[in-house]
PDB file of C-alpha atoms in Angstrom:
ATOM      1  CA  UNK F  57       0.000   0.000   0.000  1.00 46.00           C
ATOM      2  CA  UNK F  58       3.017   2.305  -0.372  1.00 52.00           C
ATOM      3  CA  UNK F  59       2.135   3.071  -3.970  1.00 64.00           C
ATOM      4  CA  UNK F  60       1.805   6.729  -4.867  1.00 89.00           C
ATOM      5  CA  UNK F  61      -1.933   7.198  -5.318  1.00 94.00           C
ATOM      6  CA  UNK F  62      -3.213  10.266  -7.160  1.00 96.00           C
ATOM      7  CA  UNK F  63      -6.803  11.381  -7.604  1.00 97.00           C
ATOM      8  CA  UNK F  64      -8.215  13.421 -10.482  1.00 97.00           C
ATOM      9  CA  UNK F  65     -11.455  15.104  -9.454  1.00 97.00           C
ATOM     10  CA  UNK F  66     -13.459  16.262 -12.448  1.00 92.00           C
ATOM     11  CA  UNK F  67     -15.764  19.197 -13.049  1.00 91.00           C
ATOM     12  CA  UNK F  68     -19.534  19.021 -13.191  1.00 88.00           C
ATOM     13  CA  UNK F  69     -20.996  21.607 -10.825  1.00 89.00           C
ATOM     14  CA  UNK F  70     -23.244  20.188  -8.113  1.00 92.00           C
ATOM     15  CA  UNK F  71     -22.656  16.662  -9.431  1.00 94.00           C
ATOM     16  CA  UNK F  72     -19.110  17.020  -8.137  1.00 95.00           C
ATOM     17  CA  UNK F  73     -20.354  17.044  -4.560  1.00 97.00           C
ATOM     18  CA  UNK F  74     -20.182  13.272  -5.003  1.00 97.00           C
ATOM     19  CA  UNK F  75     -16.395  13.709  -4.720  1.00 98.00           C
ATOM     20  CA  UNK F  76     -17.015  14.100  -0.988  1.00 98.00           C
ATOM     21  CA  UNK F  77     -18.596  10.656  -0.839  1.00 98.00           C
ATOM     22  CA  UNK F  78     -15.691   9.117  -2.751  1.00 98.00           C
ATOM     23  CA  UNK F  79     -13.147  10.703  -0.399  1.00 98.00           C
ATOM     24  CA  UNK F  80     -15.092   9.526   2.655  1.00 97.00           C
ATOM     25  CA  UNK F  81     -14.763   5.922   1.525  1.00 97.00           C
ATOM     26  CA  UNK F  82     -11.077   6.186   0.589  1.00 96.00           C
ATOM     27  CA  UNK F  83     -10.360   7.785   3.941  1.00 96.00           C
ATOM     28  CA  UNK F  84     -12.314   5.133   5.825  1.00 96.00           C
ATOM     29  CA  UNK F  85     -10.252   2.445   4.089  1.00 94.00           C
ATOM     30  CA  UNK F  86      -7.044   4.238   5.128  1.00 93.00           C
ATOM     31  CA  UNK F  87      -5.860   4.556   1.539  1.00 91.00           C
ATOM     32  CA  UNK F  88      -2.957   7.025   1.433  1.00 87.00           C
ATOM     33  CA  UNK F  89      -3.682   9.805  -1.053  1.00 92.00           C
ATOM     34  CA  UNK F  90      -0.363  11.133  -2.297  1.00 93.00           C
ATOM     35  CA  UNK F  91      -1.797  13.931  -4.411  1.00 95.00           C
ATOM     36  CA  UNK F  92      -5.020  15.491  -5.644  1.00 97.00           C
ATOM     37  CA  UNK F  93      -5.596  17.513  -8.781  1.00 97.00           C
ATOM     38  CA  UNK F  94      -9.010  19.077  -9.201  1.00 96.00           C
ATOM     39  CA  UNK F  95     -10.932  20.907 -11.873  1.00 94.00           C
ATOM     40  CA  UNK F  96     -13.849  23.279 -11.171  1.00 93.00           C
ATOM     41  CA  UNK F  97     -15.966  21.696  -8.381  1.00 95.00           C
ATOM     42  CA  UNK F  98     -13.187  19.106  -8.164  1.00 96.00           C
ATOM     43  CA  UNK F  99     -10.814  21.942  -7.304  1.00 97.00           C
ATOM     44  CA  UNK F 100     -13.136  23.164  -4.548  1.00 97.00           C
ATOM     45  CA  UNK F 101     -13.585  19.732  -2.958  1.00 98.00           C
ATOM     46  CA  UNK F 102      -9.970  18.698  -3.573  1.00 98.00           C
ATOM     47  CA  UNK F 103      -8.590  21.944  -2.159  1.00 98.00           C
ATOM     48  CA  UNK F 104     -10.679  21.585   0.973  1.00 98.00           C
ATOM     49  CA  UNK F 105      -9.595  17.978   1.440  1.00 98.00           C
ATOM     50  CA  UNK F 106      -5.938  18.854   0.895  1.00 97.00           C
ATOM     51  CA  UNK F 107      -6.366  21.436   3.650  1.00 97.00           C
ATOM     52  CA  UNK F 108      -8.444  19.520   6.210  1.00 97.00           C
ATOM     53  CA  UNK F 109      -7.394  15.923   5.387  1.00 96.00           C
ATOM     54  CA  UNK F 110     -10.844  14.932   6.583  1.00 96.00           C
ATOM     55  CA  UNK F 111     -13.815  14.270   4.302  1.00 97.00           C
ATOM     56  CA  UNK F 112     -16.387  14.987   7.006  1.00 97.00           C
ATOM     57  CA  UNK F 113     -14.812  18.392   7.589  1.00 98.00           C
ATOM     58  CA  UNK F 114     -15.140  19.059   3.848  1.00 98.00           C
ATOM     59  CA  UNK F 115     -18.774  17.964   3.973  1.00 98.00           C
ATOM     60  CA  UNK F 116     -19.478  20.232   6.962  1.00 97.00           C
ATOM     61  CA  UNK F 117     -17.829  23.168   5.198  1.00 97.00           C
ATOM     62  CA  UNK F 118     -20.005  22.716   2.108  1.00 96.00           C
ATOM     63  CA  UNK F 119     -23.212  22.376   4.145  1.00 96.00           C
ATOM     64  CA  UNK F 120     -22.319  25.527   6.075  1.00 95.00           C
ATOM     65  CA  UNK F 121     -21.613  27.337   2.821  1.00 93.00           C
ATOM     66  CA  UNK F 122     -24.965  26.571   1.223  1.00 91.00           C
ATOM     67  CA  UNK F 123     -26.758  27.698   4.394  1.00 92.00           C
ATOM     68  CA  UNK F 124     -25.145  31.143   4.249  1.00 91.00           C
ATOM     69  CA  UNK F 125     -27.310  34.068   3.061  1.00 90.00           C
ATOM     70  CA  UNK F 126     -24.850  34.847   0.263  1.00 88.00           C
ATOM     71  CA  UNK F 127     -25.483  31.441  -1.280  1.00 85.00           C
ATOM     72  CA  UNK F 128     -29.205  32.150  -1.402  1.00 83.00           C
ATOM     73  CA  UNK F 129     -28.419  35.265  -3.414  1.00 79.00           C
ATOM     74  CA  UNK F 130     -27.160  33.034  -6.228  1.00 78.00           C
ATOM     75  CA  UNK F 131     -30.653  31.557  -6.698  1.00 72.00           C
ATOM     76  CA  UNK F 132     -29.147  28.418  -8.232  1.00 66.00           C
ATOM     77  CA  UNK F 133     -32.532  26.735  -8.615  1.00 64.00           C
ATOM     78  CA  UNK F 134     -33.177  28.988 -11.614  1.00 56.00           C
ATOM     79  CA  UNK F 135     -30.374  27.255 -13.523  1.00 61.00           C
ATOM     80  CA  UNK F 136     -31.347  23.836 -12.254  1.00 64.00           C
ATOM     81  CA  UNK F 137     -34.882  24.169 -13.597  1.00 51.00           C
ATOM     82  CA  UNK F 138     -33.735  24.846 -17.151  1.00 43.00           C
ATOM     83  CA  UNK F 139     -32.643  21.212 -17.434  1.00 45.00           C
ATOM     84  CA  UNK F 140     -34.935  19.405 -15.040  1.00 43.00           C
ATOM     85  CA  UNK F 141     -38.297  21.136 -14.966  1.00 42.00           C
ATOM     86  CA  UNK F 142     -40.563  18.187 -15.729  1.00 44.00           C
ATOM     87  CA  UNK F 143     -42.055  18.097 -12.253  1.00 42.00           C
ATOM     88  CA  UNK F 144     -42.619  21.832 -12.001  1.00 41.00           C
ATOM     89  CA  UNK F 145     -45.970  23.373 -12.719  1.00 46.00           C
ATOM     90  CA  UNK F 146     -46.294  25.729 -15.666  1.00 43.00           C
ATOM     91  CA  UNK F 147     -46.318  28.875 -13.529  1.00 38.00           C
ATOM     92  CA  UNK F 148     -43.040  27.996 -11.797  1.00 45.00           C
ATOM     93  CA  UNK F 149     -41.490  27.106 -15.146  1.00 47.00           C
ATOM     94  CA  UNK F 150     -42.505  30.471 -16.539  1.00 41.00           C
ATOM     95  CA  UNK F 151     -41.180  32.419 -13.550  1.00 38.00           C
ATOM     96  CA  UNK F 152     -37.862  30.588 -13.534  1.00 48.00           C
ATOM     97  CA  UNK F 153     -37.407  31.026 -17.271  1.00 46.00           C
ATOM     98  CA  UNK F 154     -38.086  34.730 -16.781  1.00 39.00           C
ATOM     99  CA  UNK F 155     -35.461  34.912 -14.027  1.00 45.00           C
ATOM    100  CA  UNK F 156     -33.015  33.093 -16.283  1.00 46.00           C
ATOM    101  CA  UNK F 157     -33.702  35.553 -19.095  1.00 46.00           C
ATOM    102  CA  UNK F 158     -32.962  38.579 -16.919  1.00 44.00           C
ATOM    103  CA  UNK F 159     -29.863  36.877 -15.486  1.00 49.00           C
ATOM    104  CA  UNK F 160     -28.490  36.274 -18.970  1.00 48.00           C
ATOM    105  CA  UNK F 161     -29.163  39.911 -19.918  1.00 49.00           C
ATOM    106  CA  UNK F 162     -26.515  40.937 -17.378  1.00 51.00           C
ATOM    107  CA  UNK F 163     -23.835  39.340 -19.547  1.00 51.00           C
ATOM    108  CA  UNK F 164     -24.520  41.862 -22.329  1.00 49.00           C
ATOM    109  CA  UNK F 165     -22.847  44.580 -20.266  1.00 63.00           C
ATOM    110  CA  UNK F 166     -20.772  42.635 -17.734  1.00 66.00           C
ATOM    111  CA  UNK F 167     -18.349  39.713 -17.795  1.00 66.00           C
ATOM    112  CA  UNK F 168     -20.665  37.446 -15.844  1.00 76.00           C
ATOM    113  CA  UNK F 169     -24.060  37.047 -14.216  1.00 80.00           C
ATOM    114  CA  UNK F 170     -22.531  37.281 -10.744  1.00 83.00           C
ATOM    115  CA  UNK F 171     -20.086  40.096 -10.039  1.00 87.00           C
ATOM    116  CA  UNK F 172     -16.693  39.979  -8.323  1.00 91.00           C
ATOM    117  CA  UNK F 173     -18.058  41.373  -5.059  1.00 91.00           C
ATOM    118  CA  UNK F 174     -20.615  38.578  -4.703  1.00 89.00           C
ATOM    119  CA  UNK F 175     -18.070  35.877  -5.575  1.00 91.00           C
ATOM    120  CA  UNK F 176     -15.558  37.262  -3.061  1.00 94.00           C
ATOM    121  CA  UNK F 177     -18.294  37.139  -0.440  1.00 93.00           C
ATOM    122  CA  UNK F 178     -19.152  33.566  -1.453  1.00 92.00           C
ATOM    123  CA  UNK F 179     -15.529  32.446  -0.990  1.00 95.00           C
ATOM    124  CA  UNK F 180     -15.017  34.566   2.122  1.00 94.00           C
ATOM    125  CA  UNK F 181     -14.612  31.586   4.469  1.00 95.00           C
ATOM    126  CA  UNK F 182     -12.641  29.401   2.046  1.00 97.00           C
ATOM    127  CA  UNK F 183      -9.141  28.549   3.344  1.00 96.00           C
ATOM    128  CA  UNK F 184      -6.541  30.915   1.919  1.00 93.00           C
ATOM    129  CA  UNK F 185      -3.234  29.164   2.374  1.00 95.00           C
ATOM    130  CA  UNK F 186      -0.367  28.859  -0.097  1.00 97.00           C
ATOM    131  CA  UNK F 187      -0.989  25.703  -2.126  1.00 97.00           C
ATOM    132  CA  UNK F 188       2.615  24.613  -1.702  1.00 97.00           C
ATOM    133  CA  UNK F 189       2.194  24.452   2.112  1.00 97.00           C
ATOM    134  CA  UNK F 190      -0.864  22.168   2.159  1.00 97.00           C
ATOM    135  CA  UNK F 191      -0.437  18.805   3.928  1.00 95.00           C
ATOM    136  CA  UNK F 192      -1.604  16.963   0.791  1.00 95.00           C
ATOM    137  CA  UNK F 193       0.091  17.643  -2.546  1.00 96.00           C
ATOM    138  CA  UNK F 194      -2.523  19.626  -4.494  1.00 97.00           C
ATOM    139  CA  UNK F 195      -2.947  21.298  -7.864  1.00 97.00           C
ATOM    140  CA  UNK F 196      -5.843  22.777  -9.749  1.00 96.00           C
ATOM    141  CA  UNK F 197      -6.594  23.404 -13.410  1.00 95.00           C
ATOM    142  CA  UNK F 198      -7.769  26.632 -15.014  1.00 95.00           C
ATOM    143  CA  UNK F 199      -8.028  27.925 -18.581  1.00 94.00           C
ATOM    144  CA  UNK F 200      -6.429  31.154 -19.777  1.00 95.00           C
ATOM    145  CA  UNK F 201      -8.956  33.155 -21.804  1.00 92.00           C
ATOM    146  CA  UNK F 202      -6.229  35.043 -23.670  1.00 93.00           C
ATOM    147  CA  UNK F 203      -4.017  32.202 -24.902  1.00 94.00           C
ATOM    148  CA  UNK F 204      -6.519  29.350 -24.566  1.00 91.00           C
ATOM    149  CA  UNK F 205      -3.896  27.332 -22.678  1.00 94.00           C
ATOM    150  CA  UNK F 206      -4.551  24.905 -19.858  1.00 94.00           C
ATOM    151  CA  UNK F 207      -2.937  26.321 -16.718  1.00 96.00           C
ATOM    152  CA  UNK F 208      -1.812  24.104 -13.833  1.00 96.00           C
ATOM    153  CA  UNK F 209      -1.739  26.002 -10.555  1.00 97.00           C
ATOM    154  CA  UNK F 210       0.567  24.416  -7.967  1.00 97.00           C
ATOM    155  CA  UNK F 211       1.513  27.401  -5.815  1.00 96.00           C
ATOM    156  CA  UNK F 212       0.126  30.675  -4.567  1.00 97.00           C
ATOM    157  CA  UNK F 213      -3.248  31.429  -3.005  1.00 97.00           C
ATOM    158  CA  UNK F 214      -5.437  28.339  -2.683  1.00 98.00           C
ATOM    159  CA  UNK F 215      -8.582  30.456  -2.552  1.00 97.00           C
ATOM    160  CA  UNK F 216      -7.779  32.457  -5.666  1.00 97.00           C
ATOM    161  CA  UNK F 217      -6.674  29.371  -7.599  1.00 97.00           C
ATOM    162  CA  UNK F 218      -9.888  27.531  -6.742  1.00 97.00           C
ATOM    163  CA  UNK F 219     -11.962  30.596  -7.660  1.00 96.00           C
ATOM    164  CA  UNK F 220     -10.240  30.623 -11.048  1.00 96.00           C
ATOM    165  CA  UNK F 221     -10.755  26.910 -11.679  1.00 96.00           C
ATOM    166  CA  UNK F 222     -14.459  27.154 -10.814  1.00 93.00           C
ATOM    167  CA  UNK F 223     -15.211  30.368 -12.729  1.00 93.00           C
ATOM    168  CA  UNK F 224     -17.947  29.015 -15.016  1.00 86.00           C
ATOM    169  CA  UNK F 225     -17.839  31.164 -18.195  1.00 85.00           C
ATOM    170  CA  UNK F 226     -20.546  33.816 -18.204  1.00 82.00           C
ATOM    171  CA  UNK F 227     -21.760  32.809 -14.750  1.00 84.00           C
ATOM    172  CA  UNK F 228     -18.782  33.724 -12.554  1.00 89.00           C
ATOM    173  CA  UNK F 229     -16.186  36.380 -13.443  1.00 91.00           C
ATOM    174  CA  UNK F 230     -12.704  35.447 -14.729  1.00 94.00           C
ATOM    175  CA  UNK F 231      -9.884  35.605 -12.176  1.00 96.00           C
ATOM    176  CA  UNK F 232      -6.609  37.393 -12.896  1.00 96.00           C
ATOM    177  CA  UNK F 233      -3.467  35.602 -11.701  1.00 96.00           C
ATOM    178  CA  UNK F 234       0.064  36.563 -12.798  1.00 94.00           C
ATOM    179  CA  UNK F 235      -1.171  38.373 -15.896  1.00 94.00           C
ATOM    180  CA  UNK F 236      -3.466  35.515 -16.928  1.00 96.00           C
ATOM    181  CA  UNK F 237      -7.249  35.825 -17.226  1.00 96.00           C
ATOM    182  CA  UNK F 238      -8.482  32.500 -15.921  1.00 96.00           C
ATOM    183  CA  UNK F 239     -11.798  30.667 -16.140  1.00 93.00           C
ATOM    184  CA  UNK F 240     -13.182  27.201 -15.387  1.00 92.00           C
ATOM    185  CA  UNK F 241     -10.607  24.479 -15.908  1.00 86.00           C
ATOM    186  CA  UNK F 242     -13.260  22.301 -17.543  1.00 83.00           C
ATOM    187  CA  UNK F 243     -12.966  24.493 -20.624  1.00 81.00           C
ATOM    188  CA  UNK F 244      -9.653  22.790 -21.374  1.00 82.00           C
ATOM    189  CA  UNK F 245      -9.433  19.695 -19.141  1.00 81.00           C
ATOM    190  CA  UNK F 246     -12.590  18.331 -17.541  1.00 83.00           C
ATOM    191  CA  UNK F 247     -10.793  15.515 -15.663  1.00 91.00           C
ATOM    192  CA  UNK F 248      -7.040  16.196 -15.159  1.00 92.00           C
ATOM    193  CA  UNK F 249      -5.826  12.585 -15.355  1.00 94.00           C
ATOM    194  CA  UNK F 250      -2.665  13.364 -17.305  1.00 92.00           C
ATOM    195  CA  UNK F 251      -1.742  16.153 -14.898  1.00 94.00           C
ATOM    196  CA  UNK F 252      -1.942  13.756 -11.945  1.00 95.00           C
ATOM    197  CA  UNK F 253       0.160  11.196 -13.815  1.00 92.00           C
ATOM    198  CA  UNK F 254       2.668  13.856 -14.826  1.00 92.00           C
ATOM    199  CA  UNK F 255       3.042  15.003 -11.230  1.00 93.00           C
ATOM    200  CA  UNK F 256       4.379  11.603 -10.179  1.00 92.00           C
ATOM    201  CA  UNK F 257       1.390   9.437  -9.271  1.00 93.00           C
ATOM    202  CA  UNK F 258       1.995   5.727  -9.791  1.00 93.00           C
ATOM    203  CA  UNK F 259      -1.727   5.019  -9.995  1.00 94.00           C
ATOM    204  CA  UNK F 260      -4.474   7.459 -10.925  1.00 95.00           C
ATOM    205  CA  UNK F 261      -8.088   7.284  -9.782  1.00 96.00           C
ATOM    206  CA  UNK F 262     -10.360   9.463 -11.916  1.00 96.00           C
ATOM    207  CA  UNK F 263     -13.775  10.554 -10.665  1.00 96.00           C
ATOM    208  CA  UNK F 264     -16.067  11.400 -13.580  1.00 93.00           C
ATOM    209  CA  UNK F 265     -19.166  13.492 -12.853  1.00 92.00           C
ATOM    210  CA  UNK F 266     -19.790  14.894 -16.313  1.00 84.00           C
ATOM    211  CA  UNK F 267     -23.358  15.082 -17.559  1.00 73.00           C
ATOM    212  CA  UNK F 268     -24.667  12.079 -19.486  1.00 69.00           C
ATOM    213  CA  UNK F 269     -24.521  12.897 -23.195  1.00 69.00           C
ATOM    214  CA  UNK F 270     -27.363  10.455 -23.852  1.00 68.00           C
ATOM    215  CA  UNK F 271     -29.690  12.381 -21.539  1.00 65.00           C
ATOM    216  CA  UNK F 272     -31.251  14.772 -24.045  1.00 67.00           C
ATOM    217  CA  UNK F 273     -33.728  17.227 -22.560  1.00 66.00           C
ATOM    218  CA  UNK F 274     -35.903  19.615 -24.530  1.00 69.00           C
ATOM    219  CA  UNK F 275     -34.113  21.719 -27.122  1.00 72.00           C
ATOM    220  CA  UNK F 276     -36.739  24.423 -27.484  1.00 70.00           C
ATOM    221  CA  UNK F 277     -34.730  27.396 -26.237  1.00 66.00           C
ATOM    222  CA  UNK F 278     -31.338  28.907 -26.857  1.00 68.00           C
ATOM    223  CA  UNK F 279     -30.139  28.241 -23.326  1.00 62.00           C
ATOM    224  CA  UNK F 280     -31.108  24.575 -23.627  1.00 67.00           C
ATOM    225  CA  UNK F 281     -29.149  24.326 -26.869  1.00 76.00           C
ATOM    226  CA  UNK F 282     -26.131  26.023 -25.245  1.00 69.00           C
ATOM    227  CA  UNK F 283     -26.221  23.512 -22.392  1.00 66.00           C
ATOM    228  CA  UNK F 284     -26.540  20.650 -24.866  1.00 72.00           C
ATOM    229  CA  UNK F 285     -23.581  21.874 -26.917  1.00 76.00           C
ATOM    230  CA  UNK F 286     -21.478  22.118 -23.733  1.00 72.00           C
ATOM    231  CA  UNK F 287     -22.449  18.572 -22.778  1.00 71.00           C
ATOM    232  CA  UNK F 288     -21.307  17.269 -26.168  1.00 78.00           C
ATOM    233  CA  UNK F 289     -17.974  19.107 -26.090  1.00 73.00           C
ATOM    234  CA  UNK F 290     -17.315  18.045 -22.489  1.00 71.00           C
ATOM    235  CA  UNK F 291     -18.201  14.433 -23.254  1.00 74.00           C
ATOM    236  CA  UNK F 292     -15.683  14.127 -26.093  1.00 74.00           C
ATOM    237  CA  UNK F 293     -12.978  15.953 -24.136  1.00 73.00           C
ATOM    238  CA  UNK F 294     -13.590  13.724 -21.135  1.00 72.00           C
ATOM    239  CA  UNK F 295     -13.317  10.472 -23.099  1.00 74.00           C
ATOM    240  CA  UNK F 296      -9.932  11.573 -24.388  1.00 74.00           C
ATOM    241  CA  UNK F 297      -8.673  12.608 -20.948  1.00 74.00           C
ATOM    242  CA  UNK F 298      -9.840   9.451 -19.189  1.00 82.00           C
ATOM    243  CA  UNK F 299      -7.610   7.232 -21.302  1.00 80.00           C
ATOM    244  CA  UNK F 300      -4.732   7.425 -18.817  1.00 85.00           C
ATOM    245  CA  UNK F 301      -6.710   6.588 -15.674  1.00 92.00           C
ATOM    246  CA  UNK F 302      -5.918   3.331 -13.879  1.00 94.00           C
ATOM    247  CA  UNK F 303      -9.324   3.260 -12.210  1.00 96.00           C
ATOM    248  CA  UNK F 304     -12.488   5.153 -13.089  1.00 95.00           C
ATOM    249  CA  UNK F 305     -15.146   5.926 -10.502  1.00 96.00           C
ATOM    250  CA  UNK F 306     -18.357   7.231 -12.022  1.00 95.00           C
ATOM    251  CA  UNK F 307     -21.003   8.089  -9.395  1.00 96.00           C
ATOM    252  CA  UNK F 308     -24.593   7.774 -10.575  1.00 95.00           C
ATOM    253  CA  UNK F 309     -25.187  11.518 -10.682  1.00 94.00           C
ATOM    254  CA  UNK F 310     -25.031  12.129 -14.420  1.00 86.00           C
ATOM    255  CA  UNK F 311     -28.779  12.862 -14.640  1.00 84.00           C
ATOM    256  CA  UNK F 312     -28.485  15.861 -12.281  1.00 87.00           C
ATOM    257  CA  UNK F 313     -27.936  19.369 -13.604  1.00 82.00           C
ATOM    258  CA  UNK F 314     -24.804  21.307 -12.685  1.00 82.00           C
ATOM    259  CA  UNK F 315     -26.922  23.487 -10.363  1.00 81.00           C
ATOM    260  CA  UNK F 316     -28.755  20.721  -8.448  1.00 86.00           C
ATOM    261  CA  UNK F 317     -27.496  21.840  -5.034  1.00 89.00           C
ATOM    262  CA  UNK F 318     -30.775  20.870  -3.390  1.00 89.00           C
ATOM    263  CA  UNK F 319     -29.944  17.218  -4.100  1.00 92.00           C
ATOM    264  CA  UNK F 320     -26.676  17.365  -2.127  1.00 94.00           C
ATOM    265  CA  UNK F 321     -27.574  14.490   0.216  1.00 96.00           C
ATOM    266  CA  UNK F 322     -28.327  12.088  -2.628  1.00 96.00           C
ATOM    267  CA  UNK F 323     -25.312  13.246  -4.633  1.00 97.00           C
ATOM    268  CA  UNK F 324     -22.843  12.672  -1.778  1.00 97.00           C
ATOM    269  CA  UNK F 325     -24.391   9.272  -1.098  1.00 98.00           C
ATOM    270  CA  UNK F 326     -23.991   8.353  -4.779  1.00 97.00           C
ATOM    271  CA  UNK F 327     -20.275   9.112  -4.457  1.00 98.00           C
ATOM    272  CA  UNK F 328     -19.996   6.810  -1.463  1.00 98.00           C
ATOM    273  CA  UNK F 329     -21.832   4.006  -3.260  1.00 98.00           C
ATOM    274  CA  UNK F 330     -19.657   4.307  -6.359  1.00 98.00           C
ATOM    275  CA  UNK F 331     -16.456   4.249  -4.306  1.00 97.00           C
ATOM    276  CA  UNK F 332     -17.696   1.249  -2.310  1.00 97.00           C
ATOM    277  CA  UNK F 333     -18.355  -0.622  -5.550  1.00 97.00           C
ATOM    278  CA  UNK F 334     -14.855   0.217  -6.815  1.00 96.00           C
ATOM    279  CA  UNK F 335     -12.985  -0.993  -3.712  1.00 95.00           C
ATOM    280  CA  UNK F 336     -12.306  -4.540  -4.989  1.00 94.00           C
ATOM    281  CA  UNK F 337     -10.794  -3.120  -8.190  1.00 94.00           C
ATOM    282  CA  UNK F 338      -8.787  -0.577  -6.228  1.00 93.00           C
ATOM    283  CA  UNK F 339      -7.411  -3.273  -3.935  1.00 90.00           C
ATOM    284  CA  UNK F 340      -6.286  -5.326  -6.952  1.00 91.00           C
ATOM    285  CA  UNK F 341      -4.746  -2.253  -8.527  1.00 90.00           C
ATOM    286  CA  UNK F 342      -2.653  -1.409  -5.470  1.00 87.00           C
ATOM    287  CA  UNK F 343      -1.583  -5.029  -4.927  1.00 84.00           C
ATOM    288  CA  UNK F 344      -1.014  -6.219  -8.480  1.00 76.00           C
ATOM    289  CA  UNK F 345      -0.847  -3.093 -10.631  1.00 74.00           C
ATOM    290  CA  UNK F 346      -4.091  -3.880 -12.429  1.00 73.00           C
ATOM    291  CA  UNK F 347      -7.783  -3.487 -11.481  1.00 72.00           C
ATOM    292  CA  UNK F 348      -8.752  -6.522 -13.561  1.00 64.00           C
TER     293      UNK F 348
END
């Protein structure tokens, strides 16, 4: 069990809360995590775990965050309903679509729906330590808007790096770091398997929480088509990136939207269940070098 184990935590918005469940199981089994590289929500969860080294502490932090008044200001349910509104009555659908419309109008004059002040307030309690001093080797992925390059952040402010990696284009504002204008890492690398491998991991566990490309919702509006196009691009990028993983854990959360925060309990549980199911393969991998 002395093998260098690295974990690649992928992006996927609220679906990535299942990363917490995966980490809870790995921690319970006393599996030594040598390094974590996260993208988007994977950067948030991975950064917290690299700081606390305790999955329950990460879970508590996230629950506390979504109970804060600033989180309510985001009104995430508006975005959730655009993909999963089948159970809503027509009036609620209409009102949420109207809210979405006015939210999107903000991007005609500003860089994002939510401004820098609100995002700073949202991340106010997030640990702000130098990445290089964390007890677990950690890195996060962002995308430079100017050059289009994938940027691997391995030092400097943890908070700012995570904010950059999770800056969903058009929703959250880009983050400037060292002359770079950074957005969501998923724009260039949805699951950073190769980065984990390149940083010295002997075995790489990849946690995939991307949306199911076969789950086609209505395509009656522009925003639905935008979401669908993103799903397709992310799917193909993800398949390419996953090729180097030694073990893939795919929690059953792919039917949730990226904004399904209200389903946090079920999403975390799905992560636990997926990790539990993968334990026999993981044990074989660490003992024999192959999950088969």
